[in-house]
GROMACS .gro file of C-alpha atoms in nm:
model
  212
    1UNK     CA    1  -6.978   2.532   5.488
    2UNK     CA    2  -7.006   2.155   5.640
    3UNK     CA    3  -7.269   1.921   5.466
    4UNK     CA    4  -7.411   1.664   5.721
    5UNK     CA    5  -7.510   1.451   5.475
    6UNK     CA    6  -7.838   1.259   5.645
    7UNK     CA    7  -7.918   1.475   5.913
    8UNK     CA    8  -7.963   1.776   5.652
    9UNK     CA    9  -8.192   1.525   5.461
   10UNK     CA   10  -8.389   1.454   5.718
   11UNK     CA   11  -8.358   1.823   5.877
   12UNK     CA   12  -8.480   1.889   5.485
   13UNK     CA   13  -8.803   1.653   5.502
   14UNK     CA   14  -8.903   1.750   5.893
   15UNK     CA   15  -8.893   2.128   5.756
   16UNK     CA   16  -9.122   2.074   5.492
   17UNK     CA   17  -9.356   1.793   5.693
   18UNK     CA   18  -9.446   2.089   5.916
   19UNK     CA   19  -9.464   2.338   5.669
   20UNK     CA   20  -9.193   2.562   5.819
   21UNK     CA   21  -8.914   2.692   5.640
   22UNK     CA   22  -8.541   2.747   5.786
   23UNK     CA   23  -8.231   2.956   5.661
   24UNK     CA   24  -7.931   2.870   5.631
   25UNK     CA   25  -7.657   2.950   5.832
   26UNK     CA   26  -7.922   3.014   6.155
   27UNK     CA   27  -7.905   2.865   6.484
   28UNK     CA   28  -8.226   3.017   6.621
   29UNK     CA   29  -8.556   2.775   6.582
   30UNK     CA   30  -8.893   2.874   6.494
   31UNK     CA   31  -9.234   2.755   6.544
   32UNK     CA   32  -9.388   2.506   6.260
   33UNK     CA   33  -9.792   2.405   6.280
   34UNK     CA   34  -9.728   2.038   6.398
   35UNK     CA   35  -9.987   1.746   6.223
   36UNK     CA   36 -10.219   1.763   6.568
   37UNK     CA   37 -10.264   2.177   6.441
   38UNK     CA   38 -10.062   2.247   6.727
   39UNK     CA   39  -9.715   2.469   6.767
   40UNK     CA   40  -9.375   2.296   6.752
   41UNK     CA   41  -8.985   2.396   6.782
   42UNK     CA   42  -8.757   2.300   6.498
   43UNK     CA   43  -8.460   2.129   6.635
   44UNK     CA   44  -8.149   2.392   6.603
   45UNK     CA   45  -7.789   2.353   6.499
   46UNK     CA   46  -7.432   2.501   6.510
   47UNK     CA   47  -7.134   2.453   6.358
   48UNK     CA   48  -6.771   2.583   6.426
   49UNK     CA   49  -6.449   2.416   6.311
   50UNK     CA   50  -6.116   2.455   6.501
   51UNK     CA   51  -5.815   2.436   6.316
   52UNK     CA   52  -5.530   2.261   6.521
   53UNK     CA   53  -5.161   2.270   6.465
   54UNK     CA   54  -4.950   1.904   6.444
   55UNK     CA   55  -4.561   1.924   6.523
   56UNK     CA   56  -4.495   1.630   6.311
   57UNK     CA   57  -4.210   1.505   6.542
   58UNK     CA   58  -4.439   1.275   6.750
   59UNK     CA   59  -4.784   1.201   6.844
   60UNK     CA   60  -5.006   1.609   6.857
   61UNK     CA   61  -5.198   1.594   7.205
   62UNK     CA   62  -5.468   1.950   7.168
   63UNK     CA   63  -5.693   1.982   7.492
   64UNK     CA   64  -6.008   2.153   7.348
   65UNK     CA   65  -6.243   2.133   7.611
   66UNK     CA   66  -6.280   2.532   7.648
   67UNK     CA   67  -6.290   2.601   7.273
   68UNK     CA   68  -6.550   2.372   7.270
   69UNK     CA   69  -6.741   2.491   7.541
   70UNK     CA   70  -6.744   2.844   7.428
   71UNK     CA   71  -6.869   2.715   7.068
   72UNK     CA   72  -7.149   2.532   7.295
   73UNK     CA   73  -7.211   2.852   7.470
   74UNK     CA   74  -7.256   3.083   7.142
   75UNK     CA   75  -7.510   2.843   6.963
   76UNK     CA   76  -7.704   2.955   7.254
   77UNK     CA   77  -7.896   2.579   7.249
   78UNK     CA   78  -7.978   2.480   7.645
   79UNK     CA   79  -8.050   2.082   7.568
   80UNK     CA   80  -7.916   1.870   7.318
   81UNK     CA   81  -7.586   1.706   7.213
   82UNK     CA   82  -7.279   1.820   7.104
   83UNK     CA   83  -7.046   1.610   6.844
   84UNK     CA   84  -6.675   1.679   6.852
   85UNK     CA   85  -6.542   1.495   6.500
   86UNK     CA   86  -6.187   1.486   6.318
   87UNK     CA   87  -6.214   1.556   5.929
   88UNK     CA   88  -5.906   1.315   5.897
   89UNK     CA   89  -5.833   0.947   5.960
   90UNK     CA   90  -5.524   0.965   6.109
   91UNK     CA   91  -5.686   1.198   6.394
   92UNK     CA   92  -5.915   1.130   6.679
   93UNK     CA   93  -6.143   1.241   6.975
   94UNK     CA   94  -6.163   1.140   7.296
   95UNK     CA   95  -6.198   1.242   7.683
   96UNK     CA   96  -5.978   1.192   7.941
   97UNK     CA   97  -5.862   1.272   8.253
   98UNK     CA   98  -5.650   1.610   8.313
   99UNK     CA   99  -5.262   1.483   8.420
  100UNK     CA  100  -5.145   1.746   8.571
  101UNK     CA  101  -4.766   1.617   8.565
  102UNK     CA  102  -4.596   1.661   8.195
  103UNK     CA  103  -4.274   1.456   8.015
  104UNK     CA  104  -3.990   1.726   7.877
  105UNK     CA  105  -4.237   1.726   7.552
  106UNK     CA  106  -4.488   1.823   7.705
  107UNK     CA  107  -4.705   1.568   7.707
  108UNK     CA  108  -4.920   1.486   8.025
  109UNK     CA  109  -4.825   1.158   8.170
  110UNK     CA  110  -5.180   0.991   8.071
  111UNK     CA  111  -5.090   1.072   7.706
  112UNK     CA  112  -4.711   0.896   7.755
  113UNK     CA  113  -4.884   0.636   7.885
  114UNK     CA  114  -5.144   0.567   7.596
  115UNK     CA  115  -4.874   0.628   7.351
  116UNK     CA  116  -4.662   0.347   7.501
  117UNK     CA  117  -4.979   0.040   7.549
  118UNK     CA  118  -5.097   0.157   7.151
  119UNK     CA  119  -4.688   0.160   7.073
  120UNK     CA  120  -4.709  -0.243   7.168
  121UNK     CA  121  -5.017  -0.293   6.955
  122UNK     CA  122  -4.902  -0.094   6.639
  123UNK     CA  123  -4.551  -0.024   6.634
  124UNK     CA  124  -4.473   0.281   6.464
  125UNK     CA  125  -4.443   0.211   6.045
  126UNK     CA  126  -4.080   0.306   5.953
  127UNK     CA  127  -4.032   0.135   5.649
  128UNK     CA  128  -4.249   0.026   5.370
  129UNK     CA  129  -4.339  -0.352   5.366
  130UNK     CA  130  -4.358  -0.341   5.776
  131UNK     CA  131  -4.735  -0.382   5.740
  132UNK     CA  132  -4.913  -0.503   5.386
  133UNK     CA  133  -5.053  -0.096   5.404
  134UNK     CA  134  -4.964   0.093   5.216
  135UNK     CA  135  -4.968  -0.145   4.942
  136UNK     CA  136  -4.862  -0.064   4.540
  137UNK     CA  137  -5.199   0.028   4.434
  138UNK     CA  138  -5.228   0.214   4.715
  139UNK     CA  139  -4.886   0.392   4.637
  140UNK     CA  140  -4.987   0.474   4.325
  141UNK     CA  141  -5.273   0.656   4.401
  142UNK     CA  142  -5.113   0.857   4.618
  143UNK     CA  143  -4.869   0.962   4.425
  144UNK     CA  144  -5.074   0.982   4.080
  145UNK     CA  145  -5.407   1.096   4.211
  146UNK     CA  146  -5.368   1.300   4.543
  147UNK     CA  147  -5.284   1.671   4.581
  148UNK     CA  148  -4.886   1.758   4.699
  149UNK     CA  149  -5.039   1.914   5.013
  150UNK     CA  150  -5.209   1.518   5.085
  151UNK     CA  151  -4.939   1.331   4.954
  152UNK     CA  152  -4.567   1.516   4.959
  153UNK     CA  153  -4.367   1.253   4.915
  154UNK     CA  154  -4.305   0.869   4.996
  155UNK     CA  155  -4.235   0.893   5.356
  156UNK     CA  156  -4.589   1.026   5.394
  157UNK     CA  157  -4.700   0.745   5.334
  158UNK     CA  158  -4.602   0.547   5.625
  159UNK     CA  159  -4.807   0.661   5.876
  160UNK     CA  160  -5.009   0.303   5.893
  161UNK     CA  161  -4.971   0.292   6.272
  162UNK     CA  162  -5.153   0.672   6.292
  163UNK     CA  163  -5.476   0.491   6.077
  164UNK     CA  164  -5.448   0.233   6.336
  165UNK     CA  165  -5.491   0.408   6.592
  166UNK     CA  166  -5.765   0.584   6.461
  167UNK     CA  167  -5.946   0.377   6.401
  168UNK     CA  168  -5.878   0.211   6.786
  169UNK     CA  169  -5.942   0.532   6.963
  170UNK     CA  170  -6.209   0.695   6.750
  171UNK     CA  171  -6.300   1.009   6.524
  172UNK     CA  172  -6.570   1.185   6.755
  173UNK     CA  173  -6.695   1.187   7.066
  174UNK     CA  174  -7.107   1.292   7.141
  175UNK     CA  175  -7.173   1.441   7.463
  176UNK     CA  176  -7.500   1.544   7.630
  177UNK     CA  177  -7.551   1.978   7.655
  178UNK     CA  178  -7.800   1.997   7.948
  179UNK     CA  179  -7.950   2.376   8.055
  180UNK     CA  180  -7.660   2.534   7.832
  181UNK     CA  181  -7.353   2.309   7.976
  182UNK     CA  182  -7.152   2.041   7.895
  183UNK     CA  183  -7.196   1.684   8.034
  184UNK     CA  184  -6.833   1.566   8.037
  185UNK     CA  185  -6.814   1.540   8.470
  186UNK     CA  186  -6.575   1.781   8.679
  187UNK     CA  187  -6.240   1.600   8.519
  188UNK     CA  188  -6.367   1.539   8.192
  189UNK     CA  189  -6.096   1.728   7.945
  190UNK     CA  190  -6.154   1.708   7.576
  191UNK     CA  191  -5.877   1.605   7.388
  192UNK     CA  192  -5.793   1.592   7.022
  193UNK     CA  193  -5.467   1.341   6.896
  194UNK     CA  194  -5.324   1.342   6.559
  195UNK     CA  195  -5.122   1.062   6.588
  196UNK     CA  196  -4.921   1.106   6.265
  197UNK     CA  197  -4.594   1.152   6.352
  198UNK     CA  198  -4.449   1.281   5.912
  199UNK     CA  199  -4.505   1.582   5.868
  200UNK     CA  200  -4.588   1.913   6.071
  201UNK     CA  201  -4.961   2.052   6.011
  202UNK     CA  202  -5.350   2.215   6.014
  203UNK     CA  203  -5.557   1.988   6.080
  204UNK     CA  204  -5.927   2.013   6.099
  205UNK     CA  205  -6.189   1.977   6.355
  206UNK     CA  206  -6.558   2.003   6.350
  207UNK     CA  207  -6.811   2.093   6.660
  208UNK     CA  208  -7.180   2.078   6.598
  209UNK     CA  209  -7.426   2.149   6.837
  210UNK     CA  210  -7.807   2.035   6.842
  211UNK     CA  211  -8.112   2.080   7.024
  212UNK     CA  212  -8.337   2.376   7.146
   0.00000   0.00000   0.00000
């Protein structure tokens, strides 16, 4: 039941302007009368959500390429775009080559290199005052206004570096869909990263396929 803001409003306006109707939850498209008097196809959308478990003791990486490909296949859309988006401000989605080699923790070598590089820019937040964030007002907000699942304790607020890494790497990626397939090259793999190392929990990743 994801509401896609501006797209949803545009889609409703488009349906009205073409005299077409759409059924919620359908991933097909119908024909509407255009202002020129001809038939025009209505763009289709298909959305699924992935639930990904973070390990809670280091940065977590999930390689989700096949799940995204399967969603594109189920959508039935042949030409369009696929948006893969984190629902969290401490997580990222990115495209990278599969590294083959792993360290003893199971992380690919490119992920280890990325961790080492980002650690030099944004060292892990281990105590209050290391960064400006979280300040006193944000701490009060977290403890008093947020539910316990979101902010269980003071230590959970010490994730400033995770927010900054999420900002730097980005929260979503958009890929071209052509002939029903993702255009990510022969070496491209899609990764979901959780930069927050403070606790184990489920993370949400939305996948939207849009086109015809």
